[in-house]
Amino acid sequence: QVQLVESGGGLVQPGGSLRLSCAASGSIFSVNAMGWHRQAPGKQRELVAEIRSGGSTNYADSVKGRFTISRDNAKNTVYLQMNSLKPEDTAVYYCNAPIVTLPPSTYLEVWGQGTLVTVSS
């Protein structure tokens, strides 16, 4: 059994910063790309940023230059540093990762439970 647990959400004023964390735990053999998605009220879930095990990254245009994704492979943890936050960044943020478990090896697409980020004055 594997799981992703997010933390770090909350209420922040426009222009402020937050740092989200997501830790993978359980019977893990390997974790490849790890990503952050978000879903605002009434909107579809969208990719915010992703990072591969080698460190290459990909960002949504709306967050480029403001958000930074990073990871600690030894801890199977991914972070999202969010700066210059805007009201339109308000959403539930979900961590996601494809995980291969220890034998018997199983490929799982795992999602965290989500953490709410609210940007408001």
Short mmCIF file of C-alpha atoms in Angstrom, two decimals:
data_model
loop_
_atom_site.label_atom_id
_atom_site.label_comp_id
_atom_site.label_asym_id
_atom_site.label_seq_id
_atom_site.Cartn_x
_atom_site.Cartn_y
_atom_site.Cartn_z
CA GLN A 1 0.00 0.00 0.00
CA VAL A 2 1.30 3.42 -0.95
CA GLN A 3 -0.01 6.91 -0.36
CA LEU A 4 0.76 10.55 -1.00
CA VAL A 5 0.21 13.01 1.83
CA GLU A 6 0.13 16.75 1.13
CA SER A 7 0.62 19.61 3.54
CA GLY A 8 1.16 23.35 3.48
CA GLY A 9 -2.08 24.77 2.16
CA GLY A 10 -3.90 27.66 3.75
CA LEU A 11 -5.09 31.24 3.42
CA VAL A 12 -2.70 33.84 2.03
CA GLN A 13 -3.06 37.40 0.81
CA PRO A 14 -2.48 38.30 -2.84
CA GLY A 15 1.23 38.66 -3.47
CA GLY A 16 2.07 36.26 -0.69
CA SER A 17 3.82 32.89 -0.71
CA LEU A 18 3.10 29.32 0.32
CA ARG A 19 5.08 26.11 0.14
CA LEU A 20 3.31 22.81 -0.42
CA SER A 21 4.85 19.45 0.40
CA CYS A 22 3.88 15.96 -0.68
CA ALA A 23 5.47 12.83 0.72
CA ALA A 24 5.10 9.35 -0.72
CA SER A 25 5.12 6.47 1.73
CA GLY A 26 4.55 2.73 1.79
CA SER A 27 6.02 -0.19 -0.13
CA ILE A 28 7.78 1.90 -2.76
CA PHE A 29 10.30 0.60 -5.28
CA SER A 30 10.48 3.68 -7.46
CA VAL A 31 8.76 6.99 -8.09
CA ASN A 32 9.14 8.60 -11.50
CA ALA A 33 7.58 11.95 -12.31
CA MET A 34 5.85 13.74 -9.46
CA GLY A 35 3.41 16.50 -10.13
CA TRP A 36 1.02 19.05 -8.72
CA HIS A 37 -2.43 19.59 -10.15
CA ARG A 38 -5.16 21.95 -9.01
CA GLN A 39 -8.90 22.21 -9.28
CA ALA A 40 -10.73 25.47 -8.75
CA PRO A 41 -14.48 25.55 -8.02
CA GLY A 42 -16.44 24.84 -11.17
CA LYS A 43 -13.33 24.12 -13.22
CA GLN A 44 -11.53 21.03 -14.44
CA ARG A 45 -8.43 19.75 -12.76
CA GLU A 46 -5.30 21.09 -14.43
CA LEU A 47 -1.60 20.36 -14.31
CA VAL A 48 0.36 23.01 -12.44
CA ALA A 49 3.87 21.59 -12.52
CA GLU A 50 5.71 18.30 -12.75
CA ILE A 51 9.25 17.11 -12.13
CA ARG A 52 10.91 13.93 -13.31
CA SER A 53 13.31 11.86 -11.26
CA GLY A 54 16.21 13.36 -13.21
CA GLY A 55 15.10 16.86 -12.31
CA SER A 56 13.58 18.14 -15.54
CA THR A 57 10.49 20.25 -14.98
CA ASN A 58 7.36 21.39 -16.75
CA TYR A 59 5.04 24.26 -15.74
CA ALA A 60 1.65 25.55 -16.75
CA ASP A 61 1.97 28.91 -18.49
CA SER A 62 -0.14 30.55 -15.79
CA VAL A 63 2.42 29.81 -13.06
CA LYS A 64 5.74 30.14 -14.91
CA GLY A 65 8.08 32.50 -13.11
CA ARG A 66 6.02 32.38 -9.90
CA PHE A 67 5.97 28.71 -8.87
CA THR A 68 8.93 26.37 -8.44
CA ILE A 69 8.69 22.60 -8.17
CA SER A 70 11.48 20.58 -6.55
CA ARG A 71 11.94 17.12 -5.11
CA ASP A 72 14.00 15.14 -2.64
CA ASN A 73 14.40 11.69 -4.19
CA ALA A 74 15.81 10.21 -0.99
CA LYS A 75 12.62 11.19 0.84
CA ASN A 76 10.23 10.59 -2.08
CA THR A 77 8.96 14.09 -1.46
CA VAL A 78 7.97 16.84 -3.87
CA TYR A 79 7.58 20.53 -3.05
CA LEU A 80 5.81 23.43 -4.70
CA GLN A 81 7.03 26.90 -3.79
CA MET A 82 4.34 29.38 -4.77
CA ASN A 83 5.24 33.07 -4.87
CA SER A 84 3.35 36.16 -6.01
CA LEU A 85 0.09 34.36 -5.45
CA LYS A 86 -3.04 35.65 -7.15
CA PRO A 87 -6.73 35.14 -6.33
CA GLU A 88 -7.01 32.97 -9.43
CA ASP A 89 -4.54 30.52 -7.86
CA THR A 90 -7.24 29.61 -5.34
CA ALA A 91 -7.90 25.88 -5.69
CA VAL A 92 -7.49 22.49 -4.13
CA TYR A 93 -3.97 21.35 -4.97
CA TYR A 94 -3.36 17.64 -5.52
CA CYS A 95 -0.09 15.76 -5.61
CA ASN A 96 0.24 12.93 -8.13
CA ALA A 97 2.85 10.31 -8.90
CA PRO A 98 3.22 7.01 -10.76
CA ILE A 99 4.68 4.55 -8.27
CA VAL A 100 6.11 1.06 -8.70
CA THR A 101 5.72 -0.94 -5.52
CA LEU A 102 8.09 -3.44 -3.99
CA PRO A 103 7.55 -7.03 -5.16
CA PRO A 104 5.06 -8.18 -6.18
CA SER A 105 5.72 -5.15 -8.36
CA THR A 106 2.64 -3.16 -9.20
CA TYR A 107 2.33 0.09 -11.13
CA LEU A 108 0.00 2.54 -9.39
CA GLU A 109 -1.15 6.03 -10.33
CA VAL A 110 -1.44 7.60 -6.90
CA TRP A 111 -3.16 10.84 -5.91
CA GLY A 112 -3.03 12.71 -2.63
CA GLN A 113 -6.11 13.85 -0.77
CA GLY A 114 -5.65 17.48 -1.74
CA THR A 115 -4.83 20.64 0.17
CA LEU A 116 -6.79 23.89 -0.13
CA VAL A 117 -5.01 27.08 -1.11
CA THR A 118 -7.03 30.27 -0.77
CA VAL A 119 -5.65 33.57 -2.00
CA SER A 120 -7.74 36.42 -0.70
CA SER A 121 -7.46 39.75 1.05
#
